[in-house]
Amino acid sequence: MWEKKPVILLILATAAILVGTCITMVLPFVWVNTEADRITSVTPYTPLQQDGRDVYIREGCNNCHSQTVRPLVAEVLRYGDYSKSGEFVYDRPFLWGSRRTGPDLARIGGKYPDAWHYKHMADPQSMVPRSNMPDYDFLTEAEIDPEYSRKKMETLGFPFTEAQISSLEGKTEMDAMVAYLQKLGSDIPWRQSAKTEVVGELANPSPKDKAAIRAGQLLYADNCAMCHAEDLTGDIGPALDEPYLDDADLFRLIHDGIEDGGMPSFAALGSARLWQLVNFINYRKQP
Amino acid sequence: MDWASILYLGTSFGLFVIFALILLRTWRPGNRDKMEKAKFRMLDED
Amino acid sequence: MENPTYDTTIVRSFVNWSILWGLVAILVGVLISFQMVNPDLNIAPWFTYGRLRPLHTNAGIYGWGIGSFMALYLYMVQRLCRTGLWSPTLAKVQLYLFNATIITAAVTLVLGFQTSKEYHEMEWPVDLMIVVLWVIFSVNIIMTIIKRREEQMYVSLWYMLASLVGVAILFLVNSAAVPVSLFKSYSAFAGTNDANVQWWFGHNAVAMVLTAPPLAIFYYFLPKSTGVPIYSHRLSIVAFWSLIFMYLWTGAHHLLWTPVPDWVQTLAMGFSVMLIAPSWGSVFNGYLSMNGQWHQMKENYLVKFLILGITFYGLQTLQGPLQAIRSFSAFIHYTDWVPGHVHMGTLGWVSLVIFAAIYYLYPRLCGTELHSIPLANLHFWLVLVGQLIYSVSMWIAGVLQASMWHAINPDGSLSFTFMETVVRLYPYWWIRALGGVLYLVGVLIFIYNIYKTAAKAQPQSVPATENA
Ligand code: HEM
Ligand code: HEM
């Protein structure tokens, strides 16, 4: 009776464990990260970006932020194009995460200008008052060791130039973090392809309406004040206190954003709320 | 049928056979005392 | 038959240390639950949420969980085999190495030496310590079983053996990495492959650490506490084989809707649902063992812990398969629902069973009675209520969060910005923190009770080895 033979029991148990292991864990290596799911525009990290990635790992940002967008309607609307296997071939380890206490970061690259990240990382609550993200201002004090970075690039087998290594001199971990965040998800041109066009005649449904202006003020505080300042006098973005765009152009600008200027697109807010913002910016001073 | 379906059905069937054999062996009439003895022995010890 | 000599001091030391690490895990858990409502509690750089959460999970699973399992395996293996340990010296080495490993892990995690892989955050030098530790432990248990003086092998021994090889295989594969320095390494796998390996590991850490060992303990301590044997040994054996076979297929249910190949996800989903059968095999076995003994739920505080524990296991293994279904996962994955699931398992199932086992054996190891049964009952109610507050508040929060994330206006835009959803969760995070504090108070009472029991034992009546 093998029930009484511990060694045989051990061998049988190991065999039972190995069946599922081989099929669901070993076998996928045949398909994943092969030519089939390569994306040519996806490049390895530069030394600075890789350093930022290592800081991300060290600080455990993955405990609050995921890095995969699932192919679900709301998710694609909120974060951008869904993630493809080929986008992660240089990720060792993967950083998909399992919790979204904060938003997904798979497509954060290019969403904000660098200046926004510097301010936000150092003191998230100064940008988003009720955020529970910790302050990371100590990253500005830690300098990067270029020789260590070289070693890391060699270990990973990523291409790098001497110029890249020597340019690390004097860079801080904060610089590295921002460089990494700006790279995330921007290897494929998803922004251009996902762009929605505003079609048809654009007419303000309730011009100068008091309630709309008030609603717009609240929306402004939550979504715009971090860059254009509470009193519209400008900070990371320009001052908005002297409106010069007509309603339709302003609507279009907020809807589309300014791709290379660091002004995010706010299409996801929906047209009702965008018009409230327009009313607030263009008519808040009117009696 | 392509080879993948045959492999899939064959493996599943094989697994069911193994499972059935384990069940048959475990509940074979007359096997009861042997198979259940451990639970009494562990209580004896104290 | 001559009486064997059992090694009990080592069991007692392991219990003491595991309780200490359990307290650390819970204190850190309470701290991070307050950090989630008040970010000012983050003390940069060492005590930020991102570094403390891995400390919390590892102290919980490895310090409290594995620490207790080591204690209880060393105890059960001797009793079930009616023989002393194969090597008492090795067990002592194991205790020192265990504590050294946990301390090194805790310190390095707080210093930021971490890999980001969940439940495998420790960097490679700590991994090496863990491997040595596990080999020492496994050899001692396996050799004790081989030279046993009891012909029968009770089901607890089966679960113990499976968990020893299971953890070894999982841990070794997921450790594969290329070091760059003493404190930094890069995973040997990349991207989607790395994700699939990690969650093959992650989910089966649940199987081999948070399921098999507590089942071994449950199957041993339930009959010992009630005085009647389990309902069916044969049922437990069939459930055993099905469980260890099926668990390994399910890792990708943590990766539904991600770039992991679809067929892997589908297999994971199917096997997760099938897992209900062997899981509930054990649950039924537990309940049916209580036939004619239900009155003990009132009279015997140990039975209360054990039966509530297996009940939470039963709920956990219904909820888990539900979460593994694609459509449901689309909804609750990434939300607070999941910590609700996790803590019903860890605080409900795993910890309740460990509490019962420690209450059962600590007085016996000390040759005395438990200091206070009313306090044990108070402990029971506090941890039960604390855990329910935690899980229920997180399930509600998770459903709320998910419905806000997915809400879409008629014009096709999103109804809520991300921050609007965060702000709505603060009240639930407060309630969770409160549940955590209640649980903590319960555990402090437990520690006080155990401490008083140890103090009551006459020093001369605590021989190095006790004859049973
Ligand atoms: C049949 C049994 C079970 C199944 C099918 C199952 C299924 C799942 C699924 C699908 C998830 C992922 C949730 C998500 O992120 O969307 C999960 C998470 C988890 N489960 Fe279970 N579960 C089972 C039993 C248990 C038990 C008994 C425990 C014991 C404590 C447990 C502990 C956990 C933990 C710790 C996680 C969190 C993993 C993470 O994201 O970090 N599960 N489970
Ligand atoms: C009163 C006691 C406890 C409190 C207040 C607590 C609190 C927490 C908090 C706030 C989190 C983070 C949840 C999130 O990501 O949103 C967490 C995660 C976790 N805790 Fe605890 N915890 C406690 C006890 C324990 C114990 C004893 C264990 C293990 C035996 C444990 C295992 C875990 C695990 C595995 C996770 C990761 C969950 C996931 O990935 O979804 N906890 N805990």
PDB file of N, CA, C and O and ligand atoms in Angstrom, chain A residues 63 98-99 101, chain C residues 22 25-26 28-30 32-33 36 49 53 56-57 60-61 64-65 118-119 199 210 336 338-339 342-343 346-347 350-351 390 429 432-433 435-437 439-440, ligand 2:
ATOM      1  N   ASN A  63       2.395  48.765  -5.526  1.00  0.00           N
ATOM      2  CA  ASN A  63       1.391  48.418  -4.525  1.00  0.00           C
ATOM      3  C   ASN A  63       0.131  49.268  -4.642  1.00  0.00           C
ATOM      4  O   ASN A  63      -0.897  48.926  -4.069  1.00  0.00           O
ATOM      5  N   SER A  98      -1.551  44.508  -8.821  1.00  0.00           N
ATOM      6  CA  SER A  98      -2.826  43.838  -8.593  1.00  0.00           C
ATOM      7  C   SER A  98      -3.835  44.765  -7.928  1.00  0.00           C
ATOM      8  O   SER A  98      -4.953  44.353  -7.657  1.00  0.00           O
ATOM      9  N   ARG A  99      -3.451  45.994  -7.658  1.00  0.00           N
ATOM     10  CA  ARG A  99      -4.380  46.917  -6.983  1.00  0.00           C
ATOM     11  C   ARG A  99      -4.342  48.274  -7.671  1.00  0.00           C
ATOM     12  O   ARG A  99      -3.296  48.680  -8.174  1.00  0.00           O
ATOM     13  N   THR A 101      -5.181  51.431  -6.092  1.00  0.00           N
ATOM     14  CA  THR A 101      -5.489  52.464  -5.121  1.00  0.00           C
ATOM     15  C   THR A 101      -5.312  53.811  -5.812  1.00  0.00           C
ATOM     16  O   THR A 101      -6.047  54.756  -5.576  1.00  0.00           O
TER      17      THR A 101
ATOM     18  N   GLY C  22       3.534  37.571  14.118  1.00  0.00           N
ATOM     19  CA  GLY C  22       2.121  37.834  13.828  1.00  0.00           C
ATOM     20  C   GLY C  22       1.725  39.204  14.339  1.00  0.00           C
ATOM     21  O   GLY C  22       1.035  39.970  13.659  1.00  0.00           O
ATOM     22  N   ALA C  25       3.064  41.773  11.993  1.00  0.00           N
ATOM     23  CA  ALA C  25       2.273  41.841  10.762  1.00  0.00           C
ATOM     24  C   ALA C  25       0.995  42.642  10.992  1.00  0.00           C
ATOM     25  O   ALA C  25       0.614  43.485  10.176  1.00  0.00           O
ATOM     26  N   ILE C  26       0.343  42.395  12.105  1.00  0.00           N
ATOM     27  CA  ILE C  26      -0.935  43.051  12.354  1.00  0.00           C
ATOM     28  C   ILE C  26      -0.730  44.526  12.667  1.00  0.00           C
ATOM     29  O   ILE C  26      -1.473  45.393  12.192  1.00  0.00           O
ATOM     30  N   VAL C  28       1.681  46.423  11.549  1.00  0.00           N
ATOM     31  CA  VAL C  28       1.972  47.097  10.286  1.00  0.00           C
ATOM     32  C   VAL C  28       0.709  47.169   9.437  1.00  0.00           C
ATOM     33  O   VAL C  28       0.450  48.170   8.761  1.00  0.00           O
ATOM     34  N   GLY C  29      -0.121  46.120   9.482  1.00  0.00           N
ATOM     35  CA  GLY C  29      -1.382  46.132   8.740  1.00  0.00           C
ATOM     36  C   GLY C  29      -2.262  47.288   9.196  1.00  0.00           C
ATOM     37  O   GLY C  29      -2.834  48.021   8.384  1.00  0.00           O
ATOM     38  N   VAL C  30      -2.339  47.473  10.518  1.00  0.00           N
ATOM     39  CA  VAL C  30      -3.152  48.574  11.037  1.00  0.00           C
ATOM     40  C   VAL C  30      -2.537  49.908  10.604  1.00  0.00           C
ATOM     41  O   VAL C  30      -3.240  50.828  10.161  1.00  0.00           O
ATOM     42  N   ILE C  32      -0.691  50.582   7.883  1.00  0.00           N
ATOM     43  CA  ILE C  32      -0.935  50.918   6.471  1.00  0.00           C
ATOM     44  C   ILE C  32      -2.414  51.193   6.212  1.00  0.00           C
ATOM     45  O   ILE C  32      -2.748  51.960   5.318  1.00  0.00           O
ATOM     46  N   SER C  33      -3.292  50.608   7.020  1.00  0.00           N
ATOM     47  CA  SER C  33      -4.695  50.924   6.767  1.00  0.00           C
ATOM     48  C   SER C  33      -4.985  52.372   7.194  1.00  0.00           C
ATOM     49  O   SER C  33      -5.871  53.006   6.626  1.00  0.00           O
ATOM     50  N   MET C  36      -3.662  54.742   4.405  1.00  0.00           N
ATOM     51  CA  MET C  36      -4.528  54.903   3.242  1.00  0.00           C
ATOM     52  C   MET C  36      -5.544  56.012   3.433  1.00  0.00           C
ATOM     53  O   MET C  36      -6.051  56.561   2.457  1.00  0.00           O
ATOM     54  N   TYR C  49       4.048  53.711   2.462  1.00  0.00           N
ATOM     55  CA  TYR C  49       3.114  52.636   2.155  1.00  0.00           C
ATOM     56  C   TYR C  49       3.715  51.593   1.209  1.00  0.00           C
ATOM     57  O   TYR C  49       3.582  50.386   1.424  1.00  0.00           O
ATOM     58  N   ARG C  53       3.744  47.866   2.837  1.00  0.00           N
ATOM     59  CA  ARG C  53       2.753  46.853   2.446  1.00  0.00           C
ATOM     60  C   ARG C  53       3.428  45.506   2.205  1.00  0.00           C
ATOM     61  O   ARG C  53       2.938  44.489   2.706  1.00  0.00           O
ATOM     62  N   HIS C  56       4.185  44.050   5.503  1.00  0.00           N
ATOM     63  CA  HIS C  56       2.969  43.517   6.112  1.00  0.00           C
ATOM     64  C   HIS C  56       2.624  42.126   5.561  1.00  0.00           C
ATOM     65  O   HIS C  56       2.412  41.177   6.324  1.00  0.00           O
ATOM     66  N   THR C  57       2.592  42.003   4.240  1.00  0.00           N
ATOM     67  CA  THR C  57       2.157  40.724   3.671  1.00  0.00           C
ATOM     68  C   THR C  57       3.171  39.622   3.988  1.00  0.00           C
ATOM     69  O   THR C  57       2.791  38.507   4.320  1.00  0.00           O
ATOM     70  N   GLY C  60       3.062  38.626   7.617  1.00  0.00           N
ATOM     71  CA  GLY C  60       1.840  37.848   7.853  1.00  0.00           C
ATOM     72  C   GLY C  60       1.969  36.429   7.336  1.00  0.00           C
ATOM     73  O   GLY C  60       1.751  35.458   8.063  1.00  0.00           O
ATOM     74  N   ILE C  61       2.350  36.301   6.061  1.00  0.00           N
ATOM     75  CA  ILE C  61       2.359  34.972   5.459  1.00  0.00           C
ATOM     76  C   ILE C  61       3.542  34.149   5.954  1.00  0.00           C
ATOM     77  O   ILE C  61       3.391  32.970   6.275  1.00  0.00           O
ATOM     78  N   TRP C  64       4.132  34.915  10.593  1.00  0.00           N
ATOM     79  CA  TRP C  64       3.022  34.359  11.372  1.00  0.00           C
ATOM     80  C   TRP C  64       2.576  33.017  10.795  1.00  0.00           C
ATOM     81  O   TRP C  64       2.515  32.012  11.502  1.00  0.00           O
ATOM     82  N   GLY C  65       2.323  32.977   9.477  1.00  0.00           N
ATOM     83  CA  GLY C  65       1.855  31.742   8.860  1.00  0.00           C
ATOM     84  C   GLY C  65       2.900  30.642   8.935  1.00  0.00           C
ATOM     85  O   GLY C  65       2.777  29.687   9.715  1.00  0.00           O
ATOM     86  N   GLU C 118       4.850  40.000  -5.960  1.00  0.00           N
ATOM     87  CA  GLU C 118       4.081  39.854  -4.728  1.00  0.00           C
ATOM     88  C   GLU C 118       4.351  38.532  -4.001  1.00  0.00           C
ATOM     89  O   GLU C 118       4.338  37.470  -4.610  1.00  0.00           O
ATOM     90  N   TYR C 119       4.558  38.646  -2.716  1.00  0.00           N
ATOM     91  CA  TYR C 119       4.889  37.527  -1.805  1.00  0.00           C
ATOM     92  C   TYR C 119       6.262  36.941  -2.142  1.00  0.00           C
ATOM     93  O   TYR C 119       6.633  35.873  -1.648  1.00  0.00           O
ATOM     94  N   TRP C 199       2.305  34.648 -11.125  1.00  0.00           N
ATOM     95  CA  TRP C 199       0.997  34.318 -10.549  1.00  0.00           C
ATOM     96  C   TRP C 199       0.756  32.816 -10.479  1.00  0.00           C
ATOM     97  O   TRP C 199      -0.083  32.355  -9.704  1.00  0.00           O
ATOM     98  N   LEU C 210      -1.266  28.848   2.410  1.00  0.00           N
ATOM     99  CA  LEU C 210      -2.466  29.292   3.130  1.00  0.00           C
ATOM    100  C   LEU C 210      -3.621  28.294   3.044  1.00  0.00           C
ATOM    101  O   LEU C 210      -4.692  28.536   3.557  1.00  0.00           O
ATOM    102  N   ASP C 336     -10.992  47.216  -4.042  1.00  0.00           N
ATOM    103  CA  ASP C 336     -10.886  46.850  -2.635  1.00  0.00           C
ATOM    104  C   ASP C 336     -11.574  45.534  -2.308  1.00  0.00           C
ATOM    105  O   ASP C 336     -11.392  44.992  -1.227  1.00  0.00           O
ATOM    106  N   VAL C 338     -10.808  42.764  -3.400  1.00  0.00           N
ATOM    107  CA  VAL C 338      -9.794  41.709  -3.260  1.00  0.00           C
ATOM    108  C   VAL C 338      -9.171  41.689  -1.855  1.00  0.00           C
ATOM    109  O   VAL C 338      -9.069  40.616  -1.250  1.00  0.00           O
ATOM    110  N   PRO C 339      -8.751  42.837  -1.284  1.00  0.00           N
ATOM    111  CA  PRO C 339      -8.316  42.769   0.115  1.00  0.00           C
ATOM    112  C   PRO C 339      -9.400  42.189   1.034  1.00  0.00           C
ATOM    113  O   PRO C 339      -9.069  41.536   2.032  1.00  0.00           O
ATOM    114  N   VAL C 342      -8.946  38.510   0.589  1.00  0.00           N
ATOM    115  CA  VAL C 342      -7.671  38.092   1.184  1.00  0.00           C
ATOM    116  C   VAL C 342      -7.788  37.981   2.704  1.00  0.00           C
ATOM    117  O   VAL C 342      -7.337  37.005   3.303  1.00  0.00           O
ATOM    118  N   HIS C 343      -8.415  38.968   3.334  1.00  0.00           N
ATOM    119  CA  HIS C 343      -8.415  38.952   4.797  1.00  0.00           C
ATOM    120  C   HIS C 343      -9.466  38.038   5.393  1.00  0.00           C
ATOM    121  O   HIS C 343      -9.329  37.638   6.542  1.00  0.00           O
ATOM    122  N   THR C 346      -6.995  35.122   5.386  1.00  0.00           N
ATOM    123  CA  THR C 346      -5.870  35.170   6.331  1.00  0.00           C
ATOM    124  C   THR C 346      -6.344  35.376   7.763  1.00  0.00           C
ATOM    125  O   THR C 346      -5.883  34.699   8.677  1.00  0.00           O
ATOM    126  N   LEU C 347      -7.249  36.345   7.966  1.00  0.00           N
ATOM    127  CA  LEU C 347      -7.692  36.623   9.335  1.00  0.00           C
ATOM    128  C   LEU C 347      -8.729  35.620   9.792  1.00  0.00           C
ATOM    129  O   LEU C 347      -8.780  35.241  10.960  1.00  0.00           O
ATOM    130  N   VAL C 350      -7.022  31.136   8.121  1.00  0.00           N
ATOM    131  CA  VAL C 350      -5.672  30.771   8.563  1.00  0.00           C
ATOM    132  C   VAL C 350      -5.452  31.105  10.042  1.00  0.00           C
ATOM    133  O   VAL C 350      -5.049  30.253  10.836  1.00  0.00           O
ATOM    134  N   SER C 351      -5.751  32.343  10.418  1.00  0.00           N
ATOM    135  CA  SER C 351      -5.427  32.735  11.793  1.00  0.00           C
ATOM    136  C   SER C 351      -6.320  32.035  12.816  1.00  0.00           C
ATOM    137  O   SER C 351      -5.839  31.628  13.878  1.00  0.00           O
ATOM    138  N   TYR C 390     -13.772  44.224   8.591  1.00  0.00           N
ATOM    139  CA  TYR C 390     -12.783  44.410   7.528  1.00  0.00           C
ATOM    140  C   TYR C 390     -13.340  43.903   6.193  1.00  0.00           C
ATOM    141  O   TYR C 390     -13.436  44.653   5.211  1.00  0.00           O
ATOM    142  N   TRP C 429     -12.478  52.976   4.095  1.00  0.00           N
ATOM    143  CA  TRP C 429     -11.114  52.721   4.576  1.00  0.00           C
ATOM    144  C   TRP C 429     -10.992  53.020   6.068  1.00  0.00           C
ATOM    145  O   TRP C 429     -10.259  52.354   6.787  1.00  0.00           O
ATOM    146  N   ARG C 432     -12.537  49.990   7.768  1.00  0.00           N
ATOM    147  CA  ARG C 432     -11.589  48.892   7.719  1.00  0.00           C
ATOM    148  C   ARG C 432     -10.521  49.051   8.812  1.00  0.00           C
ATOM    149  O   ARG C 432     -10.179  48.100   9.515  1.00  0.00           O
ATOM    150  N   ALA C 433     -10.002  50.281   8.945  1.00  0.00           N
ATOM    151  CA  ALA C 433      -8.970  50.519   9.957  1.00  0.00           C
ATOM    152  C   ALA C 433      -9.516  50.214  11.352  1.00  0.00           C
ATOM    153  O   ALA C 433      -8.832  49.620  12.192  1.00  0.00           O
ATOM    154  N   GLY C 435     -11.917  48.053  12.057  1.00  0.00           N
ATOM    155  CA  GLY C 435     -11.955  46.590  12.170  1.00  0.00           C
ATOM    156  C   GLY C 435     -10.578  46.048  12.521  1.00  0.00           C
ATOM    157  O   GLY C 435     -10.446  45.154  13.360  1.00  0.00           O
ATOM    158  N   GLY C 436      -9.555  46.611  11.898  1.00  0.00           N
ATOM    159  CA  GLY C 436      -8.179  46.180  12.174  1.00  0.00           C
ATOM    160  C   GLY C 436      -7.803  46.412  13.630  1.00  0.00           C
ATOM    161  O   GLY C 436      -7.174  45.566  14.269  1.00  0.00           O
ATOM    162  N   VAL C 437      -8.228  47.557  14.180  1.00  0.00           N
ATOM    163  CA  VAL C 437      -7.888  47.842  15.574  1.00  0.00           C
ATOM    164  C   VAL C 437      -8.565  46.821  16.488  1.00  0.00           C
ATOM    165  O   VAL C 437      -7.940  46.302  17.426  1.00  0.00           O
ATOM    166  N   TYR C 439      -9.365  43.780  15.758  1.00  0.00           N
ATOM    167  CA  TYR C 439      -8.626  42.522  15.603  1.00  0.00           C
ATOM    168  C   TYR C 439      -7.352  42.563  16.435  1.00  0.00           C
ATOM    169  O   TYR C 439      -7.008  41.607  17.134  1.00  0.00           O
ATOM    170  N   LEU C 440      -6.679  43.718  16.368  1.00  0.00           N
ATOM    171  CA  LEU C 440      -5.431  43.871  17.112  1.00  0.00           C
ATOM    172  C   LEU C 440      -5.671  43.706  18.609  1.00  0.00           C
ATOM    173  O   LEU C 440      -4.914  43.010  19.306  1.00  0.00           O
TER     174      LEU C 440
HETATM  175  C1  HEM D   2      -5.799  43.499  11.762  1.00  0.00           C
HETATM  176  C2  HEM D   2      -5.005  43.070  10.981  1.00  0.00           C
HETATM  177  C3  HEM D   2      -4.721  43.524   9.560  1.00  0.00           C
HETATM  178  C4  HEM D   2      -4.937  44.725   8.919  1.00  0.00           C
HETATM  179  C5  HEM D   2      -5.573  45.976   9.479  1.00  0.00           C
HETATM  180  C6  HEM D   2      -4.470  44.580   7.572  1.00  0.00           C
HETATM  181  C7  HEM D   2      -4.475  45.590   6.622  1.00  0.00           C
HETATM  182  C8  HEM D   2      -4.075  45.459   5.319  1.00  0.00           C
HETATM  183  C9  HEM D   2      -4.089  46.505   4.322  1.00  0.00           C
HETATM  184  C10 HEM D   2      -4.517  47.943   4.569  1.00  0.00           C
HETATM  185  C11 HEM D   2      -3.669  45.981   3.149  1.00  0.00           C
HETATM  186  C12 HEM D   2      -3.540  46.698   1.804  1.00  0.00           C
HETATM  187  C13 HEM D   2      -4.819  46.562   1.045  1.00  0.00           C
HETATM  188  C14 HEM D   2      -4.793  47.295  -0.251  1.00  0.00           C
HETATM  189  O1  HEM D   2      -3.933  47.039  -1.099  1.00  0.00           O
HETATM  190  O2  HEM D   2      -5.679  48.141  -0.456  1.00  0.00           O
HETATM  191  C15 HEM D   2      -3.378  44.589   3.393  1.00  0.00           C
HETATM  192  C16 HEM D   2      -2.956  43.704   2.430  1.00  0.00           C
HETATM  193  C17 HEM D   2      -2.662  42.359   2.678  1.00  0.00           C
HETATM  194  N1  HEM D   2      -2.651  41.729   3.917  1.00  0.00           N
HETATM  195 FE1  HEM D   2      -3.343  42.502   5.652  1.00  0.00          FE
HETATM  196  N2  HEM D   2      -3.994  43.310   7.412  1.00  0.00           N
HETATM  197  C18 HEM D   2      -4.114  42.631   8.607  1.00  0.00           C
HETATM  198  C19 HEM D   2      -3.726  41.334   8.870  1.00  0.00           C
HETATM  199  C20 HEM D   2      -3.154  40.463   7.950  1.00  0.00           C
HETATM  200  C21 HEM D   2      -2.639  39.155   8.245  1.00  0.00           C
HETATM  201  C22 HEM D   2      -2.586  38.509   9.626  1.00  0.00           C
HETATM  202  C23 HEM D   2      -2.193  38.627   7.052  1.00  0.00           C
HETATM  203  C24 HEM D   2      -1.573  37.280   6.754  1.00  0.00           C
HETATM  204  C25 HEM D   2      -1.576  36.224   7.403  1.00  0.00           C
HETATM  205  C26 HEM D   2      -2.432  39.614   6.030  1.00  0.00           C
HETATM  206  C27 HEM D   2      -2.149  39.452   4.685  1.00  0.00           C
HETATM  207  C28 HEM D   2      -2.298  40.417   3.715  1.00  0.00           C
HETATM  208  C29 HEM D   2      -2.077  40.177   2.306  1.00  0.00           C
HETATM  209  C30 HEM D   2      -1.676  38.842   1.673  1.00  0.00           C
HETATM  210  C31 HEM D   2      -2.320  41.401   1.641  1.00  0.00           C
HETATM  211  C32 HEM D   2      -2.240  41.670   0.132  1.00  0.00           C
HETATM  212  C33 HEM D   2      -3.625  41.706  -0.409  1.00  0.00           C
HETATM  213  C34 HEM D   2      -3.758  41.920  -1.892  1.00  0.00           C
HETATM  214  O3  HEM D   2      -2.767  41.857  -2.618  1.00  0.00           O
HETATM  215  O4  HEM D   2      -4.877  42.210  -2.344  1.00  0.00           O
HETATM  216  N3  HEM D   2      -3.019  40.716   6.617  1.00  0.00           N
HETATM  217  N4  HEM D   2      -3.628  44.298   4.733  1.00  0.00           N
END
